[in-house]
Short mmCIF file of C-alpha atoms in Angstrom, two decimals:
data_model
loop_
_atom_site.label_atom_id
_atom_site.label_comp_id
_atom_site.label_asym_id
_atom_site.label_seq_id
_atom_site.Cartn_x
_atom_site.Cartn_y
_atom_site.Cartn_z
CA MET A 1 100.59 -17.60 -13.50
CA THR A 2 98.42 -16.31 -16.55
CA ALA A 3 96.22 -13.08 -16.02
CA GLN A 4 93.77 -15.27 -17.97
CA VAL A 5 93.10 -17.46 -15.38
CA PRO A 6 93.28 -15.89 -11.97
CA HIS A 7 94.32 -18.12 -8.80
CA ILE A 8 92.04 -17.54 -6.06
CA LEU A 9 93.03 -18.51 -2.69
CA VAL A 10 90.82 -19.22 -0.08
CA VAL A 11 92.50 -19.23 3.47
CA GLY A 12 90.25 -21.44 5.73
CA GLY A 13 87.46 -24.29 5.27
CA GLY A 14 84.78 -23.13 7.51
CA TYR A 15 81.75 -21.60 6.62
CA VAL A 16 82.71 -18.88 4.63
CA GLY A 17 85.65 -20.54 3.03
CA MET A 18 83.74 -23.67 1.94
CA TYR A 19 80.86 -21.94 0.62
CA THR A 20 83.18 -19.36 -1.23
CA ALA A 21 85.00 -22.11 -2.93
CA TYR A 22 81.72 -24.04 -3.36
CA GLY A 23 80.34 -21.11 -5.15
CA LEU A 24 83.31 -20.79 -7.25
CA ARG A 25 84.06 -24.51 -8.24
CA LYS A 26 82.14 -24.38 -11.19
CA ALA A 27 83.83 -21.75 -12.92
CA ALA A 28 86.86 -23.63 -11.81
CA ARG A 29 86.37 -27.09 -13.22
CA ARG A 30 85.54 -24.79 -16.78
CA GLY A 31 89.01 -23.70 -16.10
CA LYS A 32 87.83 -19.90 -16.06
CA ILE A 33 89.69 -19.61 -12.77
CA ARG A 34 91.87 -21.65 -10.19
CA VAL A 35 90.91 -22.18 -7.01
CA THR A 36 92.85 -23.28 -3.66
CA VAL A 37 91.43 -23.84 -0.53
CA VAL A 38 94.11 -24.19 2.48
CA ASP A 39 92.79 -25.38 6.10
CA PRO A 40 94.02 -27.35 8.83
CA ARG A 41 91.37 -29.85 8.76
CA SER A 42 90.08 -31.76 5.37
CA VAL A 43 86.40 -31.37 6.48
CA MET A 44 84.02 -28.23 7.02
CA THR A 45 82.26 -28.62 10.45
CA TYR A 46 78.70 -27.67 10.72
CA GLN A 47 78.53 -26.34 14.24
CA PRO A 48 74.59 -25.77 15.23
CA PHE A 49 74.59 -29.86 15.02
CA LEU A 50 77.16 -30.47 17.69
CA PRO A 51 75.21 -30.29 20.65
CA GLU A 52 73.14 -32.95 18.85
CA ALA A 53 76.09 -34.84 17.98
CA ALA A 54 77.32 -34.52 21.55
CA ALA A 55 73.62 -36.03 22.68
CA GLY A 56 73.79 -39.21 20.29
CA SER A 57 70.55 -37.42 17.98
CA VAL A 58 73.25 -37.17 15.02
CA GLU A 59 75.91 -39.18 13.57
CA PRO A 60 78.86 -37.23 14.22
CA ARG A 61 80.39 -37.98 10.54
CA HIS A 62 77.11 -36.46 9.44
CA VAL A 63 77.90 -32.89 11.09
CA VAL A 64 80.86 -32.67 9.04
CA VAL A 65 81.25 -32.01 5.18
CA PRO A 66 84.48 -33.42 3.55
CA LEU A 67 86.04 -30.70 1.43
CA ARG A 68 87.73 -32.68 -1.19
CA LYS A 69 84.41 -34.42 -1.93
CA THR A 70 82.42 -31.42 -2.02
CA LEU A 71 84.99 -28.87 -3.84
CA LYS A 72 85.50 -30.88 -6.79
CA GLY A 73 87.66 -28.86 -8.98
CA CYS A 74 89.22 -27.07 -6.37
CA ARG A 75 92.47 -27.69 -4.92
CA VAL A 76 92.61 -28.46 -1.53
CA VAL A 77 95.66 -28.42 0.99
CA THR A 78 95.77 -29.52 4.44
CA GLY A 79 97.65 -27.29 6.17
CA ARG A 80 98.06 -23.83 8.22
CA VAL A 81 98.64 -20.21 6.90
CA THR A 82 100.88 -18.76 9.45
CA SER A 83 101.16 -15.59 7.31
CA ILE A 84 100.12 -13.40 4.33
CA ASP A 85 102.01 -10.96 2.58
CA HIS A 86 99.54 -9.34 0.20
CA ALA A 87 101.92 -6.57 -0.68
CA HIS A 88 103.67 -9.44 -2.76
CA LYS A 89 100.60 -11.69 -2.99
CA VAL A 90 101.98 -14.36 -1.15
CA ALA A 91 100.92 -16.82 1.87
CA LYS A 92 103.08 -19.01 4.02
CA VAL A 93 101.42 -22.66 4.57
CA MET A 94 102.86 -24.77 7.09
CA PRO A 95 101.58 -28.29 5.95
CA GLU A 96 101.02 -31.30 8.30
CA GLU A 97 104.51 -32.91 7.66
CA GLY A 98 107.48 -31.26 5.63
CA PRO A 99 108.56 -27.75 5.68
CA ASP A 100 106.71 -24.57 5.30
CA TYR A 101 106.45 -23.20 1.68
CA GLU A 102 104.92 -20.03 -0.10
CA LEU A 103 101.88 -20.01 -1.96
CA ALA A 104 101.30 -17.03 -4.60
CA TYR A 105 97.91 -16.03 -5.57
CA ASP A 106 96.25 -13.45 -7.77
CA GLN A 107 93.14 -12.77 -5.25
CA ILE A 108 92.54 -13.65 -2.04
CA VAL A 109 89.66 -14.74 0.55
CA VAL A 110 90.38 -14.43 3.97
CA ALA A 111 88.07 -17.02 6.04
CA LEU A 112 90.33 -17.80 9.24
CA GLY A 113 86.90 -17.66 11.39
CA SER A 114 87.63 -16.97 15.09
CA ILE A 115 88.72 -19.04 17.77
CA ALA A 116 87.74 -19.46 21.53
CA ARG A 117 87.74 -16.60 23.38
CA THR A 118 89.57 -17.69 26.85
CA LEU A 119 90.75 -15.52 30.09
CA PRO A 120 93.69 -16.21 32.26
CA ILE A 121 91.71 -18.46 34.69
CA PRO A 122 93.88 -20.68 37.03
CA GLY A 123 93.21 -24.26 35.94
CA LEU A 124 91.50 -23.56 32.78
CA ALA A 125 93.77 -24.68 30.48
CA GLU A 126 94.25 -27.91 32.28
CA GLU A 127 90.95 -28.98 33.31
CA ALA A 128 88.11 -27.57 30.95
CA THR A 129 87.68 -28.74 26.85
CA GLY A 130 85.82 -26.46 24.34
CA PHE A 131 82.94 -26.90 22.38
CA LYS A 132 83.94 -25.72 18.54
CA ASN A 133 84.60 -28.92 16.65
CA VAL A 134 83.29 -32.49 16.41
CA GLU A 135 86.13 -33.81 18.19
CA GLU A 136 85.24 -32.00 21.10
CA ALA A 137 81.83 -32.55 20.91
CA ILE A 138 82.35 -36.68 20.86
CA ALA A 139 84.96 -36.44 23.56
CA LEU A 140 82.19 -34.56 25.82
CA ARG A 141 79.79 -37.03 25.19
CA ASN A 142 82.10 -39.88 25.99
CA LYS A 143 83.45 -37.94 29.08
CA VAL A 144 79.79 -37.18 30.55
CA LEU A 145 78.76 -40.98 30.22
CA ASP A 146 82.15 -42.07 31.41
CA ARG A 147 81.47 -39.97 34.39
CA LEU A 148 78.15 -41.64 35.01
CA ASP A 149 80.11 -45.25 34.82
CA VAL A 150 82.42 -43.74 37.29
CA ALA A 151 79.84 -42.49 39.56
CA ALA A 152 77.74 -45.95 39.63
CA SER A 153 80.88 -47.86 40.63
CA GLN A 154 82.49 -45.59 43.14
CA PRO A 155 81.79 -45.94 47.00
CA ASP A 156 83.35 -42.63 47.95
CA PRO A 157 80.65 -40.26 48.00
CA ALA A 158 82.99 -37.07 47.38
CA LEU A 159 84.51 -38.59 44.13
CA ARG A 160 81.02 -40.18 43.21
CA LYS A 161 79.56 -36.38 43.58
CA ALA A 162 82.43 -34.43 41.61
CA ALA A 163 82.02 -37.30 38.99
CA LEU A 164 77.97 -36.40 38.48
CA THR A 165 79.08 -32.33 38.50
CA PHE A 166 78.93 -30.97 35.24
CA VAL A 167 79.80 -27.32 34.59
CA PHE A 168 79.17 -25.19 31.59
CA VAL A 169 80.82 -21.75 31.39
CA GLY A 170 78.96 -19.37 28.85
CA GLY A 171 75.51 -18.53 28.17
CA GLY A 172 75.42 -18.15 24.40
CA TYR A 173 74.07 -20.23 22.08
CA ALA A 174 76.95 -23.11 22.06
CA GLY A 175 76.57 -23.24 25.82
CA VAL A 176 73.23 -23.52 26.21
CA GLU A 177 72.47 -25.90 23.66
CA ALA A 178 75.27 -28.15 24.65
CA PHE A 179 74.41 -27.72 28.42
CA ALA A 180 70.46 -28.68 27.78
CA GLU A 181 71.30 -31.57 25.14
CA LEU A 182 73.85 -33.34 27.24
CA GLU A 183 71.83 -33.01 30.38
CA ASP A 184 68.82 -34.36 28.68
CA MET A 185 71.05 -37.76 27.21
CA ALA A 186 72.40 -37.99 30.58
CA ARG A 187 68.72 -37.82 32.30
CA TYR A 188 67.65 -40.61 29.72
CA ALA A 189 70.87 -42.69 30.41
CA THR A 190 70.63 -42.75 34.27
CA ARG A 191 67.70 -45.38 33.41
CA TYR A 192 69.98 -47.91 32.98
CA TYR A 193 72.03 -47.43 36.29
CA ASP A 194 70.28 -49.09 39.60
CA ASN A 195 72.17 -46.41 41.78
CA ILE A 196 71.86 -43.15 40.16
CA GLN A 197 68.92 -40.96 39.70
CA PRO A 198 68.28 -37.81 37.49
CA GLU A 199 68.60 -35.91 40.99
CA ASP A 200 72.06 -37.42 41.69
CA MET A 201 73.46 -35.33 38.98
CA ARG A 202 74.25 -31.38 39.31
CA TRP A 203 74.35 -29.37 36.02
CA VAL A 204 75.62 -25.98 36.44
CA LEU A 205 75.64 -22.89 33.77
CA VAL A 206 77.73 -20.14 34.73
CA GLU A 207 76.99 -16.89 32.85
CA ALA A 208 78.89 -13.78 33.44
CA THR A 209 75.57 -11.35 32.37
CA ASN A 210 72.39 -11.20 33.68
CA ARG A 211 70.80 -13.31 30.90
CA ILE A 212 71.34 -15.95 28.32
CA LEU A 213 70.71 -16.74 24.80
CA PRO A 214 70.57 -12.76 23.97
CA GLU A 215 70.02 -13.23 20.06
CA VAL A 216 66.33 -14.58 21.23
CA GLY A 217 65.50 -11.43 23.06
CA PRO A 218 64.97 -11.10 26.99
CA GLU A 219 61.85 -12.83 27.23
CA LEU A 220 62.64 -16.19 25.65
CA GLY A 221 66.02 -15.85 27.65
CA GLN A 222 64.25 -15.59 30.79
CA TYR A 223 61.75 -18.56 29.71
CA THR A 224 64.74 -20.80 28.94
CA VAL A 225 66.40 -19.77 32.47
CA GLU A 226 63.07 -21.07 33.94
CA GLN A 227 62.61 -24.27 31.90
CA LEU A 228 66.26 -25.08 32.65
CA ARG A 229 65.71 -24.75 36.23
CA LYS A 230 62.39 -26.75 36.07
CA ARG A 231 64.99 -29.61 35.26
CA ASN A 232 66.74 -28.87 38.52
CA MET A 233 69.58 -27.48 36.46
CA ASP A 234 71.53 -24.88 38.09
CA VAL A 235 71.73 -21.26 36.11
CA LYS A 236 74.21 -18.87 37.70
CA LEU A 237 73.83 -15.36 36.07
CA GLU A 238 76.33 -12.65 37.37
CA THR A 239 78.46 -14.94 37.77
CA ARG A 240 81.98 -15.80 36.90
CA LEU A 241 84.44 -18.81 36.85
CA GLU A 242 87.33 -17.57 38.94
CA SER A 243 89.46 -20.54 39.17
CA CYS A 244 89.40 -24.61 38.54
CA GLU A 245 92.56 -25.89 39.39
CA LYS A 246 92.53 -29.57 39.62
CA GLY A 247 89.07 -29.68 39.24
CA ARG A 248 87.98 -27.51 42.52
CA VAL A 249 85.38 -24.82 41.03
CA VAL A 250 85.61 -21.48 42.49
CA LEU A 251 83.03 -19.01 41.56
CA SER A 252 82.65 -15.28 41.80
CA ASP A 253 79.47 -15.78 44.18
CA GLY A 254 81.50 -17.57 46.90
CA GLU A 255 80.68 -21.09 46.05
CA GLU A 256 83.30 -23.84 45.69
CA PHE A 257 82.94 -27.56 44.64
CA ASP A 258 84.59 -30.44 42.90
CA ALA A 259 83.41 -31.00 39.08
CA ASP A 260 85.09 -33.76 36.91
CA THR A 261 83.64 -31.94 34.05
CA ILE A 262 84.05 -28.49 32.64
CA VAL A 263 83.22 -26.89 29.55
CA TRP A 264 84.27 -23.50 28.29
CA THR A 265 81.87 -21.77 25.93
CA ALA A 266 82.32 -18.29 26.89
CA GLY A 267 82.47 -16.33 23.61
CA VAL A 268 84.92 -16.37 20.60
CA LYS A 269 87.29 -13.75 19.08
CA ALA A 270 88.93 -13.41 15.63
CA ASN A 271 91.46 -15.55 14.30
CA PRO A 272 94.95 -14.13 15.96
CA ALA A 273 96.64 -15.22 12.94
CA LEU A 274 95.18 -12.09 11.33
CA ALA A 275 98.08 -10.31 12.93
CA ARG A 276 100.72 -11.67 10.98
CA THR A 277 98.93 -9.98 7.92
CA ASP A 278 99.29 -6.72 6.25
CA PHE A 279 95.44 -5.96 6.17
CA PRO A 280 94.06 -3.59 7.85
CA LEU A 281 92.17 -4.57 11.51
CA ASP A 282 89.91 -3.11 13.79
CA GLU A 283 90.14 -2.80 17.51
CA ARG A 284 88.81 -6.58 18.08
CA GLY A 285 91.20 -7.89 15.69
CA ARG A 286 88.90 -8.29 12.82
CA ILE A 287 89.48 -7.06 9.20
CA LYS A 288 88.12 -4.17 8.13
CA CYS A 289 85.50 -4.41 4.71
CA LEU A 290 83.54 -2.80 2.75
CA PRO A 291 79.88 -3.70 2.33
CA ASN A 292 80.83 -5.39 -0.83
CA LEU A 293 83.31 -7.94 1.21
CA ARG A 294 86.20 -6.53 -0.54
CA ILE A 295 88.96 -5.54 2.39
CA GLU A 296 89.52 -1.81 3.00
CA GLY A 297 91.89 -0.03 0.38
CA LEU A 298 92.29 -3.20 -1.99
CA ASP A 299 90.80 -4.64 -5.14
CA ASP A 300 91.96 -8.19 -5.09
CA ALA A 301 91.24 -8.86 -1.24
CA TRP A 302 88.11 -10.32 0.24
CA SER A 303 87.01 -11.38 3.58
CA ALA A 304 83.72 -12.21 5.71
CA GLY A 305 82.30 -14.25 8.48
CA ASP A 306 83.73 -14.25 12.22
CA ASN A 307 87.10 -12.78 11.23
CA ALA A 308 85.51 -9.55 9.06
CA ALA A 309 84.14 -6.34 10.41
CA VAL A 310 81.39 -6.20 7.49
CA PRO A 311 79.02 -3.02 7.92
CA ASP A 312 75.53 -4.01 8.38
CA LEU A 313 73.35 -2.00 5.87
CA THR A 314 70.00 -2.74 7.61
CA SER A 315 71.35 -1.09 10.74
CA ASP A 316 70.65 2.96 11.42
CA THR A 317 73.47 2.68 14.13
CA GLY A 318 76.60 1.99 11.84
CA ALA A 319 76.60 -1.64 13.57
CA TYR A 320 78.62 -4.31 11.77
CA CYS A 321 77.22 -8.29 10.58
CA ALA A 322 76.96 -10.27 14.07
CA PRO A 323 79.39 -13.45 14.07
CA ASN A 324 77.08 -16.31 13.16
CA ALA A 325 76.41 -18.76 10.70
CA GLN A 326 73.07 -16.93 9.51
CA HIS A 327 75.53 -14.13 7.97
CA ALA A 328 78.51 -16.33 7.21
CA VAL A 329 76.71 -18.82 4.60
CA ARG A 330 75.30 -15.52 2.92
CA GLN A 331 78.11 -13.38 2.79
CA ALA A 332 80.03 -16.44 1.44
CA ARG A 333 77.66 -16.59 -1.44
CA ARG A 334 77.83 -13.07 -2.05
CA LEU A 335 81.14 -12.91 -1.85
CA ALA A 336 81.77 -15.81 -4.20
CA ALA A 337 79.29 -14.04 -6.90
CA ASN A 338 81.41 -10.79 -6.08
CA ILE A 339 84.69 -12.56 -7.41
CA LEU A 340 83.20 -13.86 -10.41
CA ARG A 341 81.66 -10.67 -11.42
CA VAL A 342 85.24 -8.91 -11.12
CA VAL A 343 86.76 -11.51 -12.89
CA ASP A 344 83.81 -10.73 -15.90
CA GLY A 345 85.11 -6.98 -15.62
CA LYS A 346 81.70 -5.96 -13.33
CA GLU A 347 81.45 -4.23 -10.13
CA PRO A 348 80.84 -6.56 -7.14
CA GLN A 349 77.77 -5.77 -5.10
CA ASP A 350 76.55 -4.92 -1.30
CA TYR A 351 75.92 -7.52 1.08
CA GLU A 352 72.91 -6.90 2.90
CA HIS A 353 70.62 -9.19 4.91
CA LYS A 354 68.17 -8.50 7.76
CA TYR A 355 68.74 -10.78 10.53
CA VAL A 356 65.41 -12.99 10.72
CA GLY A 357 65.98 -14.44 14.08
CA SER A 358 67.38 -17.14 16.17
CA VAL A 359 66.59 -20.77 17.10
CA ALA A 360 67.64 -22.88 19.93
CA SER A 361 67.30 -26.57 20.96
CA LEU A 362 67.05 -27.03 24.79
CA GLY A 363 67.04 -31.14 24.59
CA LEU A 364 64.64 -33.31 22.57
CA HIS A 365 61.34 -31.74 21.70
CA LYS A 366 62.36 -28.57 23.59
CA GLY A 367 63.49 -25.39 22.33
CA VAL A 368 62.91 -21.50 21.73
CA ALA A 369 62.94 -19.43 18.55
CA GLN A 370 62.22 -15.79 17.13
CA LEU A 371 61.72 -15.56 13.82
CA TYR A 372 60.81 -12.27 12.45
CA GLY A 373 59.64 -11.10 15.86
CA VAL A 374 57.32 -13.99 16.41
CA LYS A 375 58.16 -16.00 19.75
CA VAL A 376 57.99 -19.70 19.41
CA LYS A 377 58.67 -21.91 22.56
CA GLY A 378 58.70 -25.77 23.23
CA TRP A 379 58.10 -28.47 20.48
CA PRO A 380 57.25 -26.18 17.83
CA ALA A 381 60.34 -24.25 18.61
CA TRP A 382 62.37 -27.40 18.50
CA PHE A 383 60.98 -28.35 15.11
CA LEU A 384 61.64 -24.61 13.68
CA HIS A 385 65.31 -25.40 14.53
CA ARG A 386 65.76 -28.95 13.17
CA THR A 387 64.03 -27.55 10.10
CA TYR A 388 66.18 -24.23 9.71
CA HIS A 389 69.53 -25.89 10.31
CA VAL A 390 68.95 -29.01 8.20
CA SER A 391 68.12 -26.59 5.29
CA ARG A 392 71.21 -24.85 5.83
CA VAL A 393 73.95 -27.67 6.07
CA PRO A 394 75.51 -28.07 2.67
CA THR A 395 75.12 -30.79 0.50
CA PHE A 396 71.81 -32.49 -0.50
CA ASN A 397 74.13 -35.88 0.80
CA ARG A 398 74.39 -34.46 4.33
CA LYS A 399 70.84 -33.19 4.40
CA ALA A 400 69.47 -36.61 3.80
CA ARG A 401 71.80 -38.59 6.21
CA VAL A 402 70.84 -36.00 9.04
CA ILE A 403 67.43 -36.51 8.23
CA LEU A 404 67.64 -40.55 8.31
CA ASP A 405 69.13 -40.11 11.93
CA TRP A 406 66.55 -38.18 13.14
CA THR A 407 63.81 -40.68 11.37
CA LEU A 408 65.90 -43.88 13.12
CA ALA A 409 65.60 -42.13 16.28
CA LEU A 410 61.72 -42.31 16.14
CA PHE A 411 61.81 -45.92 16.11
CA PHE A 412 64.60 -46.76 18.36
CA ARG A 413 65.64 -45.92 21.71
CA ARG A 414 68.51 -43.16 22.27
CA GLU A 415 71.97 -44.70 22.07
CA VAL A 416 74.09 -43.95 25.16
CA THR A 417 77.08 -46.15 24.91
CA SER A 418 80.52 -44.30 25.68
CA LEU A 419 83.66 -44.72 23.38
CA GLY A 420 85.70 -43.46 25.98
CA SER A 421 88.67 -45.86 24.66
CA LEU A 422 89.03 -43.64 21.52
CA GLN A 423 90.81 -41.00 23.47
CA MET A 424 93.47 -43.21 24.35
CA PRO A 425 93.18 -46.29 21.82
CA ASN A 426 96.43 -47.96 22.69
CA GLU A 427 95.96 -47.83 26.38
CA GLU A 428 95.16 -51.79 26.39
CA PHE A 429 98.12 -52.27 24.40
CA ARG A 430 100.24 -50.53 26.82
CA ARG A 431 99.35 -52.36 29.62
CA ALA A 432 99.83 -55.77 27.98
CA THR A 433 103.32 -54.95 27.19
CA LYS A 434 104.02 -54.37 30.97
CA SER A 435 102.11 -57.36 32.12
#
């Protein structure tokens, strides 16, 4: 490896990893640097569109960005970085198949992101599903529609009631948007069932604090609770999930009931793989960073996004940047520019961005938003939600495809077909071999 062509290793292909590599790709194609991106998945998922993908408003393929197609000029390795020894500038990679191997680098970008923050709740691992990638979103869509089929064909009242009960744990963006979008889809789907009415379904949102959607402020959070309850959706605040063994949901308010569908969206935590590195970590397991996105005490290591503690220069209280897509995308662009500045012998610049606000969808034509202190509700907020996120989804190709999905939806009815067999594609074949 020559000093004239530094090798930049990007660990992770999510928001920060993909956008950083995207900002470096032109320099890589000119031979100024070499860039390698390592991630267990070959695509980047644009997570704000997962609720719409689950509800059928957006084609699932259009919410993921293929890394190899997008990052021309960069090498993409499909594998998992299991440890990093920065003292020797070596990362250990576990590929999909074959033995582990070591990958040397000159500079490194740690963009491992976050994972679901779970609790030791009985039955959670066995009965619940997460909502962080497109596979989980589509599996959840199939599950909801499949439960409608089961309920419509089930004479047992108890089994039918469990099939029509849907529980979401966590009142942040992911939980509330998935909760609202899927209820909206299921409500629409009931028109095709002669023995299921919308009021037969029970949708329960469980939140441990006294509010939901804290990012949009208390007023819009309360408005959201009121709107969901008007749709006969049960929003339980200051309530915890105590157990869900064998689908039996036990809540801290004493209520117990059976539910076939349980979704866990109660927050995230920094990727635990960071503990297998020699980088400085804070008490929450995040990498300590300087405002210029360098890792503390190092000139050739960088980080940003959910797995990084980046000082918020717009805050007077010494706060850190929130773990959201708005900061991650902007940090990645600054990070890529800073790496190129360092390669050119210049000093990196600090990241500074004042949080502009938040937008959230509550189903088709429904939403809430707070931008630059202005509160917006209903259809205008829903429109702002779509406009903002389509402007942020990477590549013109994906923007055009998402807009086309929305345009076609104006002229055709919502698609409510379940593809449940995708979860068990060989089931029919196995039955045939036993007959």
